[in-house]
mmCIF file of C-alpha atoms in Angstrom:
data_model
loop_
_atom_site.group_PDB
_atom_site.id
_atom_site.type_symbol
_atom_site.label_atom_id
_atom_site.label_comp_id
_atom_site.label_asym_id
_atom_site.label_seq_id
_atom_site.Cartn_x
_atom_site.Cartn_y
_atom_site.Cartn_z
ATOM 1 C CA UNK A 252 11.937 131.361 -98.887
ATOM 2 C CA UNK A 253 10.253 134.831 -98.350
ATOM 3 C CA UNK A 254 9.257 135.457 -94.301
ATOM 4 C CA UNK A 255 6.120 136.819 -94.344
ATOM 5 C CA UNK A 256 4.452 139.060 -91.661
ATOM 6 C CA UNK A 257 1.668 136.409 -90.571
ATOM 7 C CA UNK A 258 4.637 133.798 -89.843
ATOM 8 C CA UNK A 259 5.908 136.067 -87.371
ATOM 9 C CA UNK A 260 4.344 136.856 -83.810
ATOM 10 C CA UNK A 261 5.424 139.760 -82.556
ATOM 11 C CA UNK A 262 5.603 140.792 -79.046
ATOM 12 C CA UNK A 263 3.408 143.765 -78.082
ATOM 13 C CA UNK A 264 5.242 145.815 -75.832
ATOM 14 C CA UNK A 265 2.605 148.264 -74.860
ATOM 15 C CA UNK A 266 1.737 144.877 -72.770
ATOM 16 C CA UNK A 267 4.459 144.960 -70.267
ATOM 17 C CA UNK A 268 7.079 142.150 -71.793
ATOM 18 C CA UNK A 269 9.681 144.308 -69.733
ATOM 19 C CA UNK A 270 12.277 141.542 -71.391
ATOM 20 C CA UNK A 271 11.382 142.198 -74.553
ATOM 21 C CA UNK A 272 11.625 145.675 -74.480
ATOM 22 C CA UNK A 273 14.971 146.002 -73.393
ATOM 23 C CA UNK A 274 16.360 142.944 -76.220
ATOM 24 C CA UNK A 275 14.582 144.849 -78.924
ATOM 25 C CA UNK A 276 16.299 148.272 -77.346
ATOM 26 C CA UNK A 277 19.896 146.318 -77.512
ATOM 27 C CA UNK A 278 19.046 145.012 -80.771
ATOM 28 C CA UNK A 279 18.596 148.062 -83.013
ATOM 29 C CA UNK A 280 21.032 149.993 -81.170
ATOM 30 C CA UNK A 281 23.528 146.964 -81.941
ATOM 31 C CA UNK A 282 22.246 147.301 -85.165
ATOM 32 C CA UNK A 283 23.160 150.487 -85.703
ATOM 33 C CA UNK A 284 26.461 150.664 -84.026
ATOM 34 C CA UNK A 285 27.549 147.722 -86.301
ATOM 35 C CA UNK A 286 26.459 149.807 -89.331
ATOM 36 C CA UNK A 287 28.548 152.644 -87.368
ATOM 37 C CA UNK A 288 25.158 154.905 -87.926
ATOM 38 C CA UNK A 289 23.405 156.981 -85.602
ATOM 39 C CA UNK A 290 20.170 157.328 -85.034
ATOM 40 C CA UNK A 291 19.830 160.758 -86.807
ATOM 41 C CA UNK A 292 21.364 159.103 -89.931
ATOM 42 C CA UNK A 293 18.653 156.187 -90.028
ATOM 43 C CA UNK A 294 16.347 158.897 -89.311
ATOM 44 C CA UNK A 295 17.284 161.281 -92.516
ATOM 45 C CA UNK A 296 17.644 157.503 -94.842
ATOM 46 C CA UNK A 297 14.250 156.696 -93.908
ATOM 47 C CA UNK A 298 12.837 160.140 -94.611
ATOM 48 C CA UNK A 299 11.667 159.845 -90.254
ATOM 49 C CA UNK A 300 11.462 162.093 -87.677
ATOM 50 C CA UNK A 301 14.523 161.942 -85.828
ATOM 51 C CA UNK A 302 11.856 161.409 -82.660
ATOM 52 C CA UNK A 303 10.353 158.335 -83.996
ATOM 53 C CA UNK A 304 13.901 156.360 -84.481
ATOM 54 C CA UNK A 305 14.551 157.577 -81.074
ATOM 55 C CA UNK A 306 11.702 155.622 -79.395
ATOM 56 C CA UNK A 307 12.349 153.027 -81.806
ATOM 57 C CA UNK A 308 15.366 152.738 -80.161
ATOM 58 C CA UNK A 309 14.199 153.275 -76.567
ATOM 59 C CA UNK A 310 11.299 151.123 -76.925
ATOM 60 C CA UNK A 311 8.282 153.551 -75.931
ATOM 61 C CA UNK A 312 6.912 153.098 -79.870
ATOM 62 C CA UNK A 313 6.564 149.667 -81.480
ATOM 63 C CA UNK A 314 8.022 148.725 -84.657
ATOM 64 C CA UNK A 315 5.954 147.690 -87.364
ATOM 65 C CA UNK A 316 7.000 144.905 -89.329
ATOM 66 C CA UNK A 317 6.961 147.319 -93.130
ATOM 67 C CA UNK A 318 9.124 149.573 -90.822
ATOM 68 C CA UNK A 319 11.467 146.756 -90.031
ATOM 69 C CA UNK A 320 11.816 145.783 -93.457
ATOM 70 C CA UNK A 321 12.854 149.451 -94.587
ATOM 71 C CA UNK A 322 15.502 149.317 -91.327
ATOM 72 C CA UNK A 323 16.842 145.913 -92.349
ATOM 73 C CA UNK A 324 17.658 147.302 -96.749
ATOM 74 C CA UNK A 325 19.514 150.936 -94.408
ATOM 75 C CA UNK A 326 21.136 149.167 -91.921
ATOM 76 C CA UNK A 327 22.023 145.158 -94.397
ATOM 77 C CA UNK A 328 20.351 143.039 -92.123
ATOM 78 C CA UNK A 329 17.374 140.832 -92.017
ATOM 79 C CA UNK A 330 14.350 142.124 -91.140
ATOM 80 C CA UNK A 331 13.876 139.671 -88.019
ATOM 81 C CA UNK A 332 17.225 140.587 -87.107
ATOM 82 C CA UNK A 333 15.342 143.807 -85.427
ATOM 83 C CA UNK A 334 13.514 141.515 -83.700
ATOM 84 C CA UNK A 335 15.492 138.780 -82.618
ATOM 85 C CA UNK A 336 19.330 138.209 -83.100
ATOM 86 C CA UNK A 337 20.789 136.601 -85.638
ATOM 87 C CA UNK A 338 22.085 133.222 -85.167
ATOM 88 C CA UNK A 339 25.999 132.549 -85.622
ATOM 89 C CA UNK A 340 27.803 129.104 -86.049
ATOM 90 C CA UNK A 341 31.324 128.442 -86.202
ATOM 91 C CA UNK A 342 32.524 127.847 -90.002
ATOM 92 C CA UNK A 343 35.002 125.088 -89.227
ATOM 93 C CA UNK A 344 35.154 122.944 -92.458
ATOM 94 C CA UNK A 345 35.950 123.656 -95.807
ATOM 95 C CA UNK A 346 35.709 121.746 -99.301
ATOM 96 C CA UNK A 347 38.253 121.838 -102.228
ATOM 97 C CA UNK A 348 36.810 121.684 -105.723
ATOM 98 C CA UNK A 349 37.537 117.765 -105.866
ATOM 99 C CA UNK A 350 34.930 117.177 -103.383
ATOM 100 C CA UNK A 351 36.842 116.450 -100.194
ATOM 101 C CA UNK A 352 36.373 118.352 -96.863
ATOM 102 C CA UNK A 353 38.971 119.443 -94.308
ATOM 103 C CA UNK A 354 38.904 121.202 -91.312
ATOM 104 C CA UNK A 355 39.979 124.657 -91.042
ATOM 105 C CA UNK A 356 42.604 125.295 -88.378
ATOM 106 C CA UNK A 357 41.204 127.032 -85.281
ATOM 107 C CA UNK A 358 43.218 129.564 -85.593
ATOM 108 C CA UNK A 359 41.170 130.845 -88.840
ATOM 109 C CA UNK A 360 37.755 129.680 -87.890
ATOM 110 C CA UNK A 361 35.135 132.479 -87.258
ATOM 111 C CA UNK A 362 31.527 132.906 -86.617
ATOM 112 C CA UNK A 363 29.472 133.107 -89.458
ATOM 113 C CA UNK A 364 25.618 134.731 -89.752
ATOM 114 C CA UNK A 365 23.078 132.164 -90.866
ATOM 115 C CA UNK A 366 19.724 133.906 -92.548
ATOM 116 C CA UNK A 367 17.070 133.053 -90.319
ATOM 117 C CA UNK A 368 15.092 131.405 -93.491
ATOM 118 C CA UNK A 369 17.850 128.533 -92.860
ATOM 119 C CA UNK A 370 18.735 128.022 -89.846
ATOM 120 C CA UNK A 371 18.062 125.587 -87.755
ATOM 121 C CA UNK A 372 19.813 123.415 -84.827
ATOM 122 C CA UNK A 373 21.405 120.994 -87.012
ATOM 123 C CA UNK A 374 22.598 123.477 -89.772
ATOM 124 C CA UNK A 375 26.389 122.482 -91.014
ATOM 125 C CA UNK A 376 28.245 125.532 -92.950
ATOM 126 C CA UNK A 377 30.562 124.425 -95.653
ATOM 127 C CA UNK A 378 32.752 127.248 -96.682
ATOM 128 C CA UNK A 379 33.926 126.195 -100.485
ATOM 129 C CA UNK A 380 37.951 126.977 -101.472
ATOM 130 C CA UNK A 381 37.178 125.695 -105.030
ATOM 131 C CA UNK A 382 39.599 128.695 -106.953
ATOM 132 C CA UNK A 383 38.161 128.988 -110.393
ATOM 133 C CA UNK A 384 34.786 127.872 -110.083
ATOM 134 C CA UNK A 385 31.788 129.553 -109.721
ATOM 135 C CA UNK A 386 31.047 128.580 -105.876
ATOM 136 C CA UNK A 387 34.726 129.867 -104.477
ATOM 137 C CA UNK A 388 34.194 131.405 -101.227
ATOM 138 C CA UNK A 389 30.429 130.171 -101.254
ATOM 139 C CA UNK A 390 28.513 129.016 -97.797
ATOM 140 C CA UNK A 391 27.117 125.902 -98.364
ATOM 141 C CA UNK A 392 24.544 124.635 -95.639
ATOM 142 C CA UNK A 393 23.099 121.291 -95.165
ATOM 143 C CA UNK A 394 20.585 119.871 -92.411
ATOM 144 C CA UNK A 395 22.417 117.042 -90.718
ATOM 145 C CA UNK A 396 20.348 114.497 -88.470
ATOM 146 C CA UNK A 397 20.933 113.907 -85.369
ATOM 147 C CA UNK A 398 20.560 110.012 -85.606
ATOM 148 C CA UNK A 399 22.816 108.802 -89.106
ATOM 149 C CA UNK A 400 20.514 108.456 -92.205
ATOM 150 C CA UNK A 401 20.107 109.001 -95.730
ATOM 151 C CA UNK A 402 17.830 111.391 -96.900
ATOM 152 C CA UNK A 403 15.061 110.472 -99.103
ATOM 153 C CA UNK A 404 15.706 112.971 -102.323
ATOM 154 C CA UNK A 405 19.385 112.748 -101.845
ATOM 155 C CA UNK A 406 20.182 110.882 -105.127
ATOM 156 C CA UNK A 407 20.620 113.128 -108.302
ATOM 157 C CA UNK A 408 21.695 115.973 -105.324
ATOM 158 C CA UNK A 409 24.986 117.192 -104.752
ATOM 159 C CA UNK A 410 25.154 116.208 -100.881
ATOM 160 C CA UNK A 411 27.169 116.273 -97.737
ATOM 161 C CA UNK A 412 28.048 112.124 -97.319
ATOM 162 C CA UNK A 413 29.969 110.204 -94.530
ATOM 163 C CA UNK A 414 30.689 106.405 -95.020
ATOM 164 C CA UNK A 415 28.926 103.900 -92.618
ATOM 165 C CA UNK A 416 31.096 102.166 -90.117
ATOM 166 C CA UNK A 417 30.249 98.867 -91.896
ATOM 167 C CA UNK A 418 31.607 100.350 -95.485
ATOM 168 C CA UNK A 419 34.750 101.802 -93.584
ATOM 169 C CA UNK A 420 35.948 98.560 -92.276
ATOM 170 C CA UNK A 421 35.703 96.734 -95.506
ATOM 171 C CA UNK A 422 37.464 99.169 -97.654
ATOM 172 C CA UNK A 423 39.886 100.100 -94.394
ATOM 173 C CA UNK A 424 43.062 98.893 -96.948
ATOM 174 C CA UNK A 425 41.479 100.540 -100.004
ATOM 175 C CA UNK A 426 41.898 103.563 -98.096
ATOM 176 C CA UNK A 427 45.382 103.106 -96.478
ATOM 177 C CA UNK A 428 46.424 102.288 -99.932
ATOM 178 C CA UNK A 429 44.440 105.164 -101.810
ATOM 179 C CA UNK A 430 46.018 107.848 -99.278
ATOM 180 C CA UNK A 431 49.474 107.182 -99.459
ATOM 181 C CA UNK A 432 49.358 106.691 -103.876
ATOM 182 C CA UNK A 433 47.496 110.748 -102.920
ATOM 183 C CA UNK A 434 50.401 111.105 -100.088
ATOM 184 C CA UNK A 435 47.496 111.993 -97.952
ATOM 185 C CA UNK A 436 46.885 111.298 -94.249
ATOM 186 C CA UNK A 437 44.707 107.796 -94.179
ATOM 187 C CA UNK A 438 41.374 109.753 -92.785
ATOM 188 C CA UNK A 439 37.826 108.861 -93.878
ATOM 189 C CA UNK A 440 36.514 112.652 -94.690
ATOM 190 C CA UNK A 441 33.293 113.708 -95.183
ATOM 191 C CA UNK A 442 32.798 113.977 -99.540
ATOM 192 C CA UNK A 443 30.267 117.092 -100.886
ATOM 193 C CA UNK A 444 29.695 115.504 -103.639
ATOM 194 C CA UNK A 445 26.861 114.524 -106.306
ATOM 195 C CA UNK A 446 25.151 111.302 -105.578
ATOM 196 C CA UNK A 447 24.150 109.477 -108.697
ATOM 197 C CA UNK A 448 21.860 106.143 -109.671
ATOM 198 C CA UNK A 449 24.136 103.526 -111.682
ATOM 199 C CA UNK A 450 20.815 102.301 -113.335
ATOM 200 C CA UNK A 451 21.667 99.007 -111.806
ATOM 201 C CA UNK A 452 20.411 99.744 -108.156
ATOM 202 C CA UNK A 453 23.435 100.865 -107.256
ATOM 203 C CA UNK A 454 25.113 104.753 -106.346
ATOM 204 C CA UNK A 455 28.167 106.385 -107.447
ATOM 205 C CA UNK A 456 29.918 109.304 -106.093
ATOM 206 C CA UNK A 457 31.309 111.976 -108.824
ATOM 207 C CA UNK A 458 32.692 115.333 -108.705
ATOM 208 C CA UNK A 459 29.966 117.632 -109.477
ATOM 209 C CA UNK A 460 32.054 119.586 -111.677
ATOM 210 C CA UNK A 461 33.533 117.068 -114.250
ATOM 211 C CA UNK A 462 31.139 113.682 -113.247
ATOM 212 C CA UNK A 463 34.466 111.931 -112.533
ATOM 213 C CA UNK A 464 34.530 109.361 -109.521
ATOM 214 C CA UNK A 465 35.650 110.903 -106.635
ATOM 215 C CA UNK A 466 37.750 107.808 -105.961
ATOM 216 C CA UNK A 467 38.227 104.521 -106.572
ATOM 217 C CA UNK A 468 36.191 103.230 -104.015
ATOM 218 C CA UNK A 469 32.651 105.657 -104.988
ATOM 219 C CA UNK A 470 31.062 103.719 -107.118
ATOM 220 C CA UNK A 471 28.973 100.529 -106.734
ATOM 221 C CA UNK A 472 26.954 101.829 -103.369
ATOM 222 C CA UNK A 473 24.028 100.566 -101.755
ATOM 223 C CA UNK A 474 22.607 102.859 -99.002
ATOM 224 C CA UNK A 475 24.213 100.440 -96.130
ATOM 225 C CA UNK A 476 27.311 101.921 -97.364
ATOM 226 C CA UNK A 477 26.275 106.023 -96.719
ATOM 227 C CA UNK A 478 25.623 107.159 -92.989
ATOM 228 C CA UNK A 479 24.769 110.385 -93.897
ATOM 229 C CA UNK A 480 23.605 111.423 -97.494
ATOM 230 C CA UNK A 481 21.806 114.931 -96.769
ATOM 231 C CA UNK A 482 21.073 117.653 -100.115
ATOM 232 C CA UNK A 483 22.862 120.525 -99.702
ATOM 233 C CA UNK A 484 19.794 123.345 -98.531
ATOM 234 C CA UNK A 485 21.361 126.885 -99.103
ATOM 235 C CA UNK A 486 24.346 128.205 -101.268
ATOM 236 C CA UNK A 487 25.509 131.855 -100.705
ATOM 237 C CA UNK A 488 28.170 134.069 -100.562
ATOM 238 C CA UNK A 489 28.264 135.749 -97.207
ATOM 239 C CA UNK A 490 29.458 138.902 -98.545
ATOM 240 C CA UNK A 491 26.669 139.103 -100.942
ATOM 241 C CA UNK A 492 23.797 137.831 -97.969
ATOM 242 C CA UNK A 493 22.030 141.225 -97.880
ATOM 243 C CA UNK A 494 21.167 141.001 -101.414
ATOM 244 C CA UNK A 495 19.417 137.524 -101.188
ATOM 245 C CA UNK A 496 17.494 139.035 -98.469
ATOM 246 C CA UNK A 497 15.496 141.419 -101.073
#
């Protein structure tokens, strides 16, 4: 998704938005203090007067939006990020390669940066420990509803899934028996995982890697069986974010 300058409104500070002023002050100078640059520095990158960064910084001269998108490539940011901070969530889940999430201990969970293109207030990050494959260390973010439901284009998508509370109590010994044949704990976890049509009306659940069943008990669906079924919306690697922002 590219942001374009007519999506945005941006506050005119020559008008007295007093609360404005002083975010958009905090926010460069955070900016730049992240970066560990000074203003002279952004001032020489950008080819500036060191005078124009300062009331940049100070507030007394607006900044354009085409000046905001040459401070976000110096300083590996998003442009809006000038304007508005950036949103973090806590990354507390992570998926193995077979398709199976877990929690990561608190101890290890940190905030993460969501690109303003994606986020919104039902965003779920994924972080993937699939060692190997293509996606290890990748972000994966999916919308998930407030009120359980399946989303329309979710079969034929690799998806974030949870099992109704109906499909759990039928398959409650199915599960007590699969987990101790695995010698794991006896927990219904959440499956990213692609969703596929049996060509009989019915879903399966495979590993998006080999098309294998994710278990004994993913195949043969009907939608009554999903709570949640939502397409995965993003993938990224955080450490490589500033480039998909180009």
């Amino acid at each position: 998704m590219t942001i374009r300058k007519s999506d945005l409104h941006i506050v005119d500070n020559k008008k007295g938005n007093s609360v404005h002023k002083t975010e958009t002050m905090a926010l460069l100078k955070k900016l730049l203090d992240e970066k560990g640059s000074s203003q002279l520095e952004l001032a020489n990158t950008l080819g500036r007067d060191k005078t124009t960064v300062n009331r940049w910084v100070k507030n007394s001269r607006e900044i354009s939006w085409e000046n905001a998108e040459k401070i976000a490539t110096v300083l590996g940011c998003h442009p809006v990020d000038i304007y508005q901070p950036a949103v973090t969530v806590m990354l507390k889940y992570k998926c193995a390669w077979n398709g199976y999430m877990v929690d990561i201990p608190k101890d290890d969970r940190h905030g993460l940066k969501i690109p303003f293109e994606w986020y919104n207030a039902n965003v779920e990050a994924v972080q993937m420990d699939a060692p190997g494959t293509p996606c290890d260390g990748e972000v994966w973010l999916f919308d998930i509803p407030k009120n359980k439901k399946i989303d329309k284009n979710c079969v034929g998508q690799i998806c974030y899934i949870t099992a109704s509370d109906t499909f759990k109590k039928n398959n409650d010994k199915k599960l007590k028996f699969f987990a101790k044949k695995s010698q794991i704990k006896p927990t219904w976890h959440p499956l990213i995982a692609l969703l596929k049509p049996m060509g009989n009306g019915k879903l399966k659940i495979v590993n998006s890697y080999n098309d294998e069943l994710i278990n004994d008990m993913c195949e043969h669906l009907s939608y009554e069986d999903l709570a949640i079924a939502a397409p995965v919306k993003a993938r990224y690697n955080p450490e490589l974010i500033i480039n998909s922002h180009r």
